[in-house]
Amino acid sequence: MTEEPRSPWAPPEGPAGPPPAWGQQPGTTAPPPGWQQPPPGWSPPPPQGPPTGGPVGQLPPYPAPPPSRRGPAFVGIAVAAVLAVAAGAFAITSMGNDTPSTPEAAVEALFSALEDQDVLGILATLAPGERQVYQPFIEDMVGELQRLDVLAGDLDLAAIDGIEIDVDGLELRSSTLGKGVSSVSITGGTITSTLRPAEVPIGSFVRELMEDSGVGMEPVTSTEPLAADEPFEIVVIDDGGWHVSLHYSIAELARKEAGVAAPAFGQGVQPEGADSPEGAVRALLEAAVDLDLRRVIALTPPGEMSALHDYAPLFLDDVEAMVGE
């Protein structure tokens, strides 16, 4: 009977010896020469088996990973985040509390921002619907003028250098036009403005043109009365707080020049919506093709164009009569 060849990877024959020491390969009865007890915490290297497979040594379990030490840091970050959110909420609440509670206060806030040369503050006094239209437009325009080197790159819309404005003795008188709409007349006061061309944040391109053309760079100061022959009027609206309305002010000025009675505010052309943006555009185009001005106005946004909705009845009948001829 032919004996099967013995595999070189098989353990040696003979009586079993004591269990292998930690870190030894099975099948040996004593540690190799020079072998020492591994230090505490040492992890043995991965076992190396034969190229074609075969028995490998059984390694003891790896020690458990040390506990995480980032607990205090994580808690600190979480606390900082909570404080930041709380501060933001406080700032938003504070801004809401500063909303003018009277028509006169809205106009006073406008002149206060004007004295601070704060363009963003002036925009903040506008009705929200109008501010959403004009603020992005102004910011984009300023960015483009900076790119063209017409305005300086360090221009700050919250505090424009080179211009000083002082308002003294401001006197206001308000009158109600309708529900949530009031007119504030400026009946007294003066405005003094000082221009310092050398400090105005203009770009180097424009500054060189000014110097080449001999434009004077000395400061110029002028003082003008706020109320001349007749009081200047600013219309403010109540939309959760009184705000200045550029659109209502223009519409009211046109109404007075036309000599017609004030409209019934809130009872003008009622806004008409659509199921989708595409539907709104399609409806607007159809109304324009049909020369249906009333529906065109109804399809405009009620927030930004509320003045148009309120004042439209003052001229719609005449326009429709002209279209029908």
CSV table of C-alpha atoms in Angstrom, one decimal, residues 84-247:
chain,number,residue,atom,x,y,z
A,84,ALA,CA,-25.3,81.2,17.6
A,85,VAL,CA,-28.9,80.2,16.8
A,86,ALA,CA,-30.2,82.0,19.9
A,87,ALA,CA,-28.2,85.2,18.9
A,88,GLY,CA,-29.7,85.0,15.4
A,89,ALA,CA,-33.2,84.6,16.7
A,90,PHE,CA,-32.6,87.6,19.1
A,91,ALA,CA,-31.4,89.7,16.2
A,92,ILE,CA,-34.4,88.9,14.1
A,93,THR,CA,-36.7,89.6,17.0
A,94,SER,CA,-35.0,92.9,17.7
A,95,MET,CA,-35.4,93.9,14.1
A,96,GLY,CA,-39.0,93.0,14.2
A,97,ASN,CA,-39.4,95.1,17.4
A,98,ASP,CA,-37.8,98.1,15.6
A,99,THR,CA,-40.6,98.1,12.9
A,100,PRO,CA,-42.1,101.7,13.0
A,101,SER,CA,-45.4,101.7,14.7
A,102,THR,CA,-46.7,105.0,13.3
A,103,PRO,CA,-46.6,106.6,9.8
A,104,GLU,CA,-44.3,109.4,11.2
A,105,ALA,CA,-41.9,106.9,12.7
A,106,ALA,CA,-41.5,105.2,9.2
A,107,VAL,CA,-40.4,108.5,7.6
A,108,GLU,CA,-38.2,109.4,10.6
A,109,ALA,CA,-36.4,106.0,10.1
A,110,LEU,CA,-35.9,106.9,6.4
A,111,PHE,CA,-34.2,110.2,7.3
A,112,SER,CA,-32.2,108.5,10.0
A,113,ALA,CA,-30.7,106.1,7.5
A,114,LEU,CA,-30.1,108.9,5.1
A,115,GLU,CA,-28.1,110.8,7.7
A,116,ASP,CA,-26.0,107.6,8.2
A,117,GLN,CA,-25.4,107.3,4.4
A,118,ASP,CA,-26.8,103.8,4.8
A,119,VAL,CA,-28.3,102.7,1.5
A,120,LEU,CA,-29.2,99.3,2.9
A,121,GLY,CA,-30.9,101.1,5.8
A,122,ILE,CA,-32.9,103.2,3.4
A,123,LEU,CA,-34.0,100.1,1.6
A,124,ALA,CA,-35.0,98.5,4.9
A,125,THR,CA,-37.6,101.3,5.4
A,126,LEU,CA,-39.4,100.4,2.2
A,127,ALA,CA,-42.4,98.1,2.0
A,128,PRO,CA,-41.2,94.4,1.9
A,129,GLY,CA,-42.6,93.8,-1.6
A,130,GLU,CA,-40.8,96.8,-3.0
A,131,ARG,CA,-37.6,96.1,-1.1
A,132,GLN,CA,-37.4,92.6,-2.7
A,133,VAL,CA,-37.5,94.3,-6.1
A,134,TYR,CA,-35.0,97.1,-5.6
A,135,GLN,CA,-32.4,95.7,-3.2
A,136,PRO,CA,-31.1,92.9,-5.5
A,137,PHE,CA,-31.2,95.3,-8.4
A,138,ILE,CA,-29.1,97.9,-6.6
A,139,GLU,CA,-26.6,95.3,-5.3
A,140,ASP,CA,-26.1,93.8,-8.7
A,141,MET,CA,-25.7,97.2,-10.3
A,142,VAL,CA,-23.1,98.2,-7.7
A,143,GLY,CA,-21.2,95.0,-8.3
A,144,GLU,CA,-21.1,95.5,-12.0
A,145,LEU,CA,-19.9,99.1,-11.6
A,146,GLN,CA,-17.2,97.9,-9.3
A,147,ARG,CA,-16.2,95.3,-12.0
A,148,LEU,CA,-15.9,98.1,-14.5
A,149,ASP,CA,-13.8,100.2,-12.1
A,150,VAL,CA,-16.4,102.9,-12.0
A,151,LEU,CA,-16.9,102.4,-8.2
A,152,ALA,CA,-14.2,101.3,-5.7
A,153,GLY,CA,-14.1,97.7,-4.6
A,154,ASP,CA,-14.3,98.7,-0.9
A,155,LEU,CA,-17.5,100.6,-1.3
A,156,ASP,CA,-19.8,99.9,1.7
A,157,LEU,CA,-23.5,100.3,1.0
A,158,ALA,CA,-24.1,100.5,4.7
A,159,ALA,CA,-21.9,103.5,5.2
A,160,ILE,CA,-20.9,105.4,2.0
A,161,ASP,CA,-17.8,107.6,2.5
A,162,GLY,CA,-17.3,111.1,1.2
A,163,ILE,CA,-20.9,112.2,1.8
A,164,GLU,CA,-22.3,113.8,4.9
A,165,ILE,CA,-26.0,114.5,5.4
A,166,ASP,CA,-27.6,116.3,8.4
A,167,VAL,CA,-31.3,116.9,8.9
A,168,ASP,CA,-32.3,119.5,11.4
A,169,GLY,CA,-35.7,120.5,12.7
A,170,LEU,CA,-37.7,117.8,10.9
A,171,GLU,CA,-41.4,118.4,11.2
A,172,LEU,CA,-44.0,115.9,10.0
A,173,ARG,CA,-47.8,115.7,9.7
A,174,SER,CA,-49.7,112.6,8.7
A,175,SER,CA,-53.2,112.1,7.2
A,176,THR,CA,-55.1,109.0,6.5
A,177,LEU,CA,-55.8,108.2,2.8
A,178,GLY,CA,-57.5,104.8,3.5
A,179,LYS,CA,-57.2,101.7,5.5
A,180,GLY,CA,-53.6,101.0,6.0
A,181,VAL,CA,-52.5,103.9,3.8
A,182,SER,CA,-51.3,107.3,5.1
A,183,SER,CA,-49.6,110.3,3.7
A,184,VAL,CA,-46.9,112.0,5.7
A,185,SER,CA,-46.2,115.6,4.9
A,186,ILE,CA,-42.8,117.2,5.6
A,187,THR,CA,-43.8,120.6,6.9
A,188,GLY,CA,-40.4,121.9,8.3
A,189,GLY,CA,-36.7,121.3,8.6
A,190,THR,CA,-33.5,121.7,6.7
A,191,ILE,CA,-31.1,119.3,5.1
A,192,THR,CA,-27.4,120.0,4.9
A,193,SER,CA,-25.2,117.9,2.6
A,194,THR,CA,-21.4,117.9,2.2
A,195,LEU,CA,-19.7,116.2,-0.6
A,196,ARG,CA,-16.0,115.3,-0.3
A,197,PRO,CA,-15.0,114.2,-3.8
A,198,ALA,CA,-11.5,113.0,-2.7
A,199,GLU,CA,-13.2,110.5,-0.2
A,200,VAL,CA,-16.0,109.2,-2.4
A,201,PRO,CA,-15.5,105.5,-3.2
A,202,ILE,CA,-15.1,105.8,-7.0
A,203,GLY,CA,-12.9,103.6,-9.1
A,204,SER,CA,-9.4,104.7,-10.3
A,205,PHE,CA,-10.7,104.9,-13.9
A,206,VAL,CA,-13.3,107.6,-13.0
A,207,ARG,CA,-10.9,109.3,-10.6
A,208,GLU,CA,-8.3,109.7,-13.3
A,209,LEU,CA,-10.9,111.2,-15.7
A,210,MET,CA,-11.9,113.7,-13.0
A,211,GLU,CA,-8.3,114.7,-12.4
A,212,ASP,CA,-7.6,115.0,-16.1
A,213,SER,CA,-10.7,117.2,-16.7
A,214,GLY,CA,-9.8,119.5,-13.8
A,215,VAL,CA,-12.8,118.7,-11.6
A,216,GLY,CA,-12.4,120.3,-8.3
A,217,MET,CA,-11.7,118.0,-5.4
A,218,GLU,CA,-12.6,120.5,-2.6
A,219,PRO,CA,-15.5,119.7,-0.3
A,220,VAL,CA,-18.8,121.3,-1.2
A,221,THR,CA,-21.6,122.0,1.3
A,222,SER,CA,-25.2,123.2,0.7
A,223,THR,CA,-28.2,123.6,2.9
A,224,GLU,CA,-31.8,123.4,1.6
A,225,PRO,CA,-35.2,123.6,3.3
A,226,LEU,CA,-37.2,120.4,3.3
A,227,ALA,CA,-40.5,122.2,3.0
A,228,ALA,CA,-40.5,124.9,0.3
A,229,ASP,CA,-43.7,126.4,-1.2
A,230,GLU,CA,-45.8,123.3,-0.4
A,231,PRO,CA,-45.1,120.3,1.8
A,232,PHE,CA,-43.5,117.3,0.3
A,233,GLU,CA,-45.5,114.1,0.8
A,234,ILE,CA,-44.4,110.5,1.4
A,235,VAL,CA,-47.0,107.7,1.4
A,236,VAL,CA,-46.5,104.9,3.9
A,237,ILE,CA,-48.5,101.7,4.2
A,238,ASP,CA,-49.2,99.3,7.0
A,239,ASP,CA,-48.2,95.7,6.3
A,240,GLY,CA,-47.4,94.4,9.8
A,241,GLY,CA,-45.7,97.7,10.6
A,242,TRP,CA,-45.5,101.1,8.8
A,243,HIS,CA,-43.1,101.3,5.8
A,244,VAL,CA,-42.4,103.9,3.2
A,245,SER,CA,-43.8,103.0,-0.3
A,246,LEU,CA,-42.2,104.4,-3.4
A,247,HIS,CA,-44.9,103.1,-5.6
